[in-house]
Amino acid sequence: MTIFYEAYDNLYVNLTNKCPCACEFCVRNEEDGVGEGNHLWLEREPTIEEIKKDFENFDMSKYNEIVFCGFGEPLERIDDVVEIAKYIKEKTGKTIRLNTNGLSDLIHNKPTAHLLKGAIDIVSISLNAPDAKTYEQRCRPSFGEKSFQAMLDFAKDCKEYVPTVILSVVDCIDKEEIEQCRKIAQDVGVNYRIRTFI
Ligand code: SF4
């Protein structure tokens, strides 16, 4: 069971394979892993104790950041993300980043950004489309068209609780959309990042 894996000079955390989306560009469609994490499909979700125990096997001086990402949506386990992030922060002082689809409020049916306070340093939220219809077609969220606005609302809420908030797109969408998404990030008042499509 691969819980932690190395990639891009960071240590990634793989807590769950659950995700309410089925993005057309998801790496899970083509591969079983990323970086040194060759097998990211979990037989079952690891417990908090298993995660903490496995963490002890890694030399943290080798990594720039700890990144909650993996082969699923980390915030499906938001309480566990917060607990593990605080545990690692206390032990290492490393920057903690969370990569998320931003649909946590819909997953848990309540506002959730405040739960990240004091646990997450950087949250990178996948924007990936300039409007609700394109987002629904491209990311196929189980919550339907309301997902796009919920994701933007989550990004706005995160500004209050997380030091750095990023809206990101993959570079395989068309150039006009990349610029429209840049404008959305500006309007929300957060950073913007164009990710390389794997
Ligand atoms: S949100 Fe992430 S894990 Fe979920 S389908 Fe999309 S790319 Fe894959």
mmCIF file of C-alpha atoms and ligand atoms in Angstrom:
data_model
loop_
_atom_site.group_PDB
_atom_site.id
_atom_site.type_symbol
_atom_site.label_atom_id
_atom_site.label_comp_id
_atom_site.label_asym_id
_atom_site.label_seq_id
_atom_site.Cartn_x
_atom_site.Cartn_y
_atom_site.Cartn_z
ATOM 1 C CA MET A 1 0.000 0.000 0.000
ATOM 2 C CA THR A 2 1.697 3.254 -1.122
ATOM 3 C CA ILE A 3 0.832 6.018 1.339
ATOM 4 C CA PHE A 4 3.858 8.312 0.842
ATOM 5 C CA TYR A 5 5.751 8.665 -2.438
ATOM 6 C CA GLU A 6 8.475 10.898 -3.833
ATOM 7 C CA ALA A 7 7.915 13.137 -6.844
ATOM 8 C CA TYR A 8 9.391 16.457 -8.028
ATOM 9 C CA ASP A 9 11.610 16.771 -4.892
ATOM 10 C CA ASN A 10 8.518 16.635 -2.667
ATOM 11 C CA LEU A 11 6.929 13.929 -0.533
ATOM 12 C CA TYR A 12 3.359 13.205 -1.594
ATOM 13 C CA VAL A 13 0.607 11.720 0.573
ATOM 14 C CA ASN A 14 -1.906 9.277 -0.883
ATOM 15 C CA LEU A 15 -4.818 8.857 1.546
ATOM 16 C CA THR A 16 -7.752 7.832 -0.589
ATOM 17 C CA ASN A 17 -8.869 6.806 -4.059
ATOM 18 C CA LYS A 18 -12.319 8.353 -3.572
ATOM 19 C CA CYS A 19 -13.179 11.316 -5.782
ATOM 20 C CA PRO A 20 -16.494 12.801 -6.907
ATOM 21 C CA CYS A 21 -15.013 13.698 -10.321
ATOM 22 C CA ALA A 22 -13.971 11.746 -13.389
ATOM 23 C CA CYS A 23 -11.793 14.320 -15.133
ATOM 24 C CA GLU A 24 -10.981 13.588 -18.754
ATOM 25 C CA PHE A 25 -7.293 14.436 -18.114
ATOM 26 C CA CYS A 26 -6.955 12.513 -14.809
ATOM 27 C CA VAL A 27 -3.651 10.654 -14.592
ATOM 28 C CA ARG A 28 -5.602 7.718 -13.124
ATOM 29 C CA ASN A 29 -7.095 7.092 -16.578
ATOM 30 C CA GLU A 30 -3.691 6.203 -17.997
ATOM 31 C CA GLU A 31 -1.297 5.253 -15.185
ATOM 32 C CA ASP A 32 -1.176 3.358 -11.887
ATOM 33 C CA GLY A 33 1.194 5.845 -10.271
ATOM 34 C CA VAL A 34 3.212 9.069 -10.328
ATOM 35 C CA GLY A 35 6.939 9.618 -9.642
ATOM 36 C CA GLU A 36 8.270 6.957 -7.254
ATOM 37 C CA GLY A 37 4.715 6.009 -6.324
ATOM 38 C CA ASN A 38 4.133 3.240 -8.850
ATOM 39 C CA HIS A 39 1.027 1.727 -7.313
ATOM 40 C CA LEU A 40 -1.294 4.397 -5.959
ATOM 41 C CA TRP A 41 -4.486 2.352 -6.098
ATOM 42 C CA LEU A 42 -5.095 1.511 -2.435
ATOM 43 C CA GLU A 43 -6.447 -1.867 -1.307
ATOM 44 C CA ARG A 44 -8.130 0.111 1.478
ATOM 45 C CA GLU A 45 -7.694 3.542 3.033
ATOM 46 C CA PRO A 46 -4.803 3.602 5.537
ATOM 47 C CA THR A 47 -5.611 4.453 9.144
ATOM 48 C CA ILE A 48 -4.152 7.496 10.911
ATOM 49 C CA GLU A 49 -1.832 5.155 12.839
ATOM 50 C CA GLU A 50 -0.602 3.479 9.641
ATOM 51 C CA ILE A 51 0.035 6.872 8.038
ATOM 52 C CA LYS A 52 2.039 8.145 11.025
ATOM 53 C CA LYS A 53 4.034 4.906 11.194
ATOM 54 C CA ASP A 54 4.855 4.945 7.481
ATOM 55 C CA PHE A 55 5.889 8.599 7.694
ATOM 56 C CA GLU A 56 8.755 7.609 10.016
ATOM 57 C CA ASN A 57 10.413 5.750 7.100
ATOM 58 C CA PHE A 58 11.231 8.972 5.223
ATOM 59 C CA ASP A 59 14.171 11.347 5.585
ATOM 60 C CA MET A 60 12.426 14.719 5.522
ATOM 61 C CA SER A 61 15.615 16.657 4.811
ATOM 62 C CA LYS A 62 15.328 15.398 1.197
ATOM 63 C CA TYR A 63 12.052 17.147 0.417
ATOM 64 C CA ASN A 64 10.914 20.712 -0.192
ATOM 65 C CA GLU A 65 7.227 20.258 0.589
ATOM 66 C CA ILE A 66 4.727 17.702 1.825
ATOM 67 C CA VAL A 67 1.886 17.494 -0.671
ATOM 68 C CA PHE A 68 -1.531 15.952 -0.066
ATOM 69 C CA CYS A 69 -2.521 14.761 -3.519
ATOM 70 C CA GLY A 70 -2.427 11.074 -4.475
ATOM 71 C CA PHE A 71 -4.841 9.033 -6.547
ATOM 72 C CA GLY A 72 -8.062 10.599 -5.308
ATOM 73 C CA GLU A 73 -9.464 13.711 -3.662
ATOM 74 C CA PRO A 74 -7.638 14.207 -0.303
ATOM 75 C CA LEU A 75 -10.503 16.213 1.210
ATOM 76 C CA GLU A 76 -12.723 13.143 1.067
ATOM 77 C CA ARG A 77 -10.804 12.580 4.340
ATOM 78 C CA ILE A 78 -10.635 16.204 5.458
ATOM 79 C CA ASP A 79 -10.403 15.482 9.195
ATOM 80 C CA ASP A 80 -7.552 13.039 8.618
ATOM 81 C CA VAL A 81 -5.765 15.467 6.254
ATOM 82 C CA VAL A 82 -5.896 18.117 8.972
ATOM 83 C CA GLU A 83 -4.665 15.744 11.688
ATOM 84 C CA ILE A 84 -1.800 14.361 9.584
ATOM 85 C CA ALA A 85 -0.821 17.804 8.266
ATOM 86 C CA LYS A 86 -0.575 19.208 11.802
ATOM 87 C CA TYR A 87 1.383 16.127 12.923
ATOM 88 C CA ILE A 88 3.919 16.477 10.073
ATOM 89 C CA LYS A 89 4.149 20.245 10.528
ATOM 90 C CA GLU A 90 4.924 19.845 14.203
ATOM 91 C CA LYS A 91 7.566 17.183 13.499
ATOM 92 C CA THR A 92 9.282 18.820 10.503
ATOM 93 C CA GLY A 93 8.233 22.451 10.093
ATOM 94 C CA LYS A 94 7.969 21.756 6.347
ATOM 95 C CA THR A 95 5.589 23.582 4.033
ATOM 96 C CA ILE A 96 2.350 21.621 3.625
ATOM 97 C CA ARG A 97 0.521 21.860 0.304
ATOM 98 C CA LEU A 98 -2.875 20.484 -0.539
ATOM 99 C CA ASN A 99 -3.931 19.740 -4.121
ATOM 100 C CA THR A 100 -7.702 19.529 -4.320
ATOM 101 C CA ASN A 101 -10.631 19.712 -6.704
ATOM 102 C CA GLY A 102 -12.201 22.265 -4.331
ATOM 103 C CA LEU A 103 -15.472 20.341 -3.924
ATOM 104 C CA SER A 104 -15.052 19.653 -0.213
ATOM 105 C CA ASP A 105 -18.121 21.697 0.763
ATOM 106 C CA LEU A 106 -20.295 19.553 -1.504
ATOM 107 C CA ILE A 107 -18.635 16.313 -0.382
ATOM 108 C CA HIS A 108 -19.311 17.124 3.288
ATOM 109 C CA ASN A 109 -22.460 19.195 2.740
ATOM 110 C CA LYS A 110 -21.160 22.117 4.838
ATOM 111 C CA PRO A 111 -18.524 24.895 4.654
ATOM 112 C CA THR A 112 -15.115 23.308 5.218
ATOM 113 C CA ALA A 113 -12.346 25.804 4.358
ATOM 114 C CA HIS A 114 -12.040 26.903 8.013
ATOM 115 C CA LEU A 115 -10.955 23.374 8.965
ATOM 116 C CA LEU A 116 -7.689 23.907 7.068
ATOM 117 C CA LYS A 117 -6.596 26.767 9.306
ATOM 118 C CA GLY A 118 -3.236 26.093 10.940
ATOM 119 C CA ALA A 119 -2.786 22.833 9.005
ATOM 120 C CA ILE A 120 -2.279 23.780 5.351
ATOM 121 C CA ASP A 121 0.166 26.422 4.048
ATOM 122 C CA ILE A 122 -0.715 26.278 0.357
ATOM 123 C CA VAL A 123 -3.940 25.109 -1.246
ATOM 124 C CA SER A 124 -3.963 24.515 -4.989
ATOM 125 C CA ILE A 125 -7.491 24.170 -6.362
ATOM 126 C CA SER A 126 -8.168 22.772 -9.829
ATOM 127 C CA LEU A 127 -10.127 25.321 -11.837
ATOM 128 C CA ASN A 128 -9.615 23.692 -15.218
ATOM 129 C CA ALA A 129 -12.500 25.400 -17.036
ATOM 130 C CA PRO A 130 -13.749 28.968 -17.509
ATOM 131 C CA ASP A 131 -17.452 28.246 -16.885
ATOM 132 C CA ALA A 132 -19.816 25.812 -15.189
ATOM 133 C CA LYS A 133 -20.887 23.992 -18.332
ATOM 134 C CA THR A 134 -17.355 23.328 -19.582
ATOM 135 C CA TYR A 135 -16.288 22.345 -16.060
ATOM 136 C CA GLU A 136 -19.093 19.791 -15.843
ATOM 137 C CA GLN A 137 -18.238 18.308 -19.240
ATOM 138 C CA ARG A 138 -14.509 18.194 -18.507
ATOM 139 C CA CYS A 139 -14.442 17.118 -14.841
ATOM 140 C CA ARG A 140 -17.754 15.218 -14.705
ATOM 141 C CA PRO A 141 -18.443 15.927 -10.996
ATOM 142 C CA SER A 142 -21.145 13.796 -9.394
ATOM 143 C CA PHE A 143 -22.712 17.012 -8.015
ATOM 144 C CA GLY A 144 -23.452 18.399 -11.476
ATOM 145 C CA GLU A 145 -23.322 21.994 -12.705
ATOM 146 C CA LYS A 146 -23.384 23.600 -9.229
ATOM 147 C CA SER A 147 -19.876 22.195 -8.680
ATOM 148 C CA PHE A 148 -18.126 25.038 -10.508
ATOM 149 C CA GLN A 149 -19.551 27.761 -8.271
ATOM 150 C CA ALA A 150 -18.998 25.635 -5.154
ATOM 151 C CA MET A 151 -15.327 25.257 -6.122
ATOM 152 C CA LEU A 152 -14.958 29.036 -6.577
ATOM 153 C CA ASP A 153 -16.722 29.711 -3.260
ATOM 154 C CA PHE A 154 -14.338 27.285 -1.557
ATOM 155 C CA ALA A 155 -11.370 29.160 -3.091
ATOM 156 C CA LYS A 156 -12.744 32.473 -1.777
ATOM 157 C CA ASP A 157 -13.270 30.982 1.689
ATOM 158 C CA CYS A 158 -9.737 29.551 1.740
ATOM 159 C CA LYS A 159 -8.274 33.077 1.469
ATOM 160 C CA GLU A 160 -9.302 33.600 5.068
ATOM 161 C CA TYR A 161 -7.725 30.427 6.439
ATOM 162 C CA VAL A 162 -4.798 29.374 4.212
ATOM 163 C CA PRO A 163 -1.752 31.644 3.617
ATOM 164 C CA THR A 164 -1.437 30.884 -0.119
ATOM 165 C CA VAL A 165 -4.380 30.015 -2.352
ATOM 166 C CA ILE A 166 -3.918 28.997 -5.995
ATOM 167 C CA LEU A 167 -6.410 28.324 -8.760
ATOM 168 C CA SER A 168 -4.784 26.129 -11.387
ATOM 169 C CA VAL A 169 -5.419 24.835 -14.881
ATOM 170 C CA VAL A 170 -3.782 22.116 -16.958
ATOM 171 C CA ASP A 171 -1.886 23.400 -19.991
ATOM 172 C CA CYS A 172 -3.769 21.091 -22.376
ATOM 173 C CA ILE A 173 -6.879 23.309 -22.466
ATOM 174 C CA ASP A 174 -7.014 25.915 -25.211
ATOM 175 C CA LYS A 175 -5.155 29.200 -24.908
ATOM 176 C CA GLU A 176 -8.284 31.345 -24.821
ATOM 177 C CA GLU A 177 -9.620 29.320 -21.882
ATOM 178 C CA ILE A 178 -6.278 29.627 -20.090
ATOM 179 C CA GLU A 179 -6.624 33.416 -20.264
ATOM 180 C CA GLN A 180 -10.296 33.328 -19.199
ATOM 181 C CA CYS A 181 -9.282 31.227 -16.205
ATOM 182 C CA ARG A 182 -6.499 33.702 -15.378
ATOM 183 C CA LYS A 183 -9.166 36.426 -15.200
ATOM 184 C CA ILE A 184 -11.304 34.273 -12.880
ATOM 185 C CA ALA A 185 -8.355 33.774 -10.517
ATOM 186 C CA GLN A 186 -7.769 37.541 -10.518
ATOM 187 C CA ASP A 187 -11.442 38.199 -9.752
ATOM 188 C CA VAL A 188 -11.393 35.670 -6.894
ATOM 189 C CA GLY A 189 -8.218 37.361 -5.667
ATOM 190 C CA VAL A 190 -5.923 34.317 -5.606
ATOM 191 C CA ASN A 191 -2.766 33.151 -7.372
ATOM 192 C CA TYR A 192 -2.924 31.457 -10.758
ATOM 193 C CA ARG A 193 -0.873 28.508 -11.972
ATOM 194 C CA ILE A 194 -0.731 26.638 -15.268
ATOM 195 C CA ARG A 195 0.157 22.992 -14.574
ATOM 196 C CA THR A 196 1.885 20.720 -17.049
ATOM 197 C CA PHE A 197 -0.409 17.977 -18.299
ATOM 198 C CA ILE A 198 1.126 14.582 -17.380
HETATM 199 S S1 SF4 B 1 -10.372 15.612 -9.304
HETATM 200 FE FE1 SF4 B 1 -8.261 14.851 -9.452
HETATM 201 S S2 SF4 B 1 -8.368 12.696 -8.791
HETATM 202 FE FE2 SF4 B 1 -10.449 13.366 -9.203
HETATM 203 S S3 SF4 B 1 -10.819 12.690 -11.310
HETATM 204 FE FE3 SF4 B 1 -10.134 14.830 -11.381
HETATM 205 S S4 SF4 B 1 -7.903 14.756 -11.665
HETATM 206 FE FE4 SF4 B 1 -8.602 12.700 -11.011
#
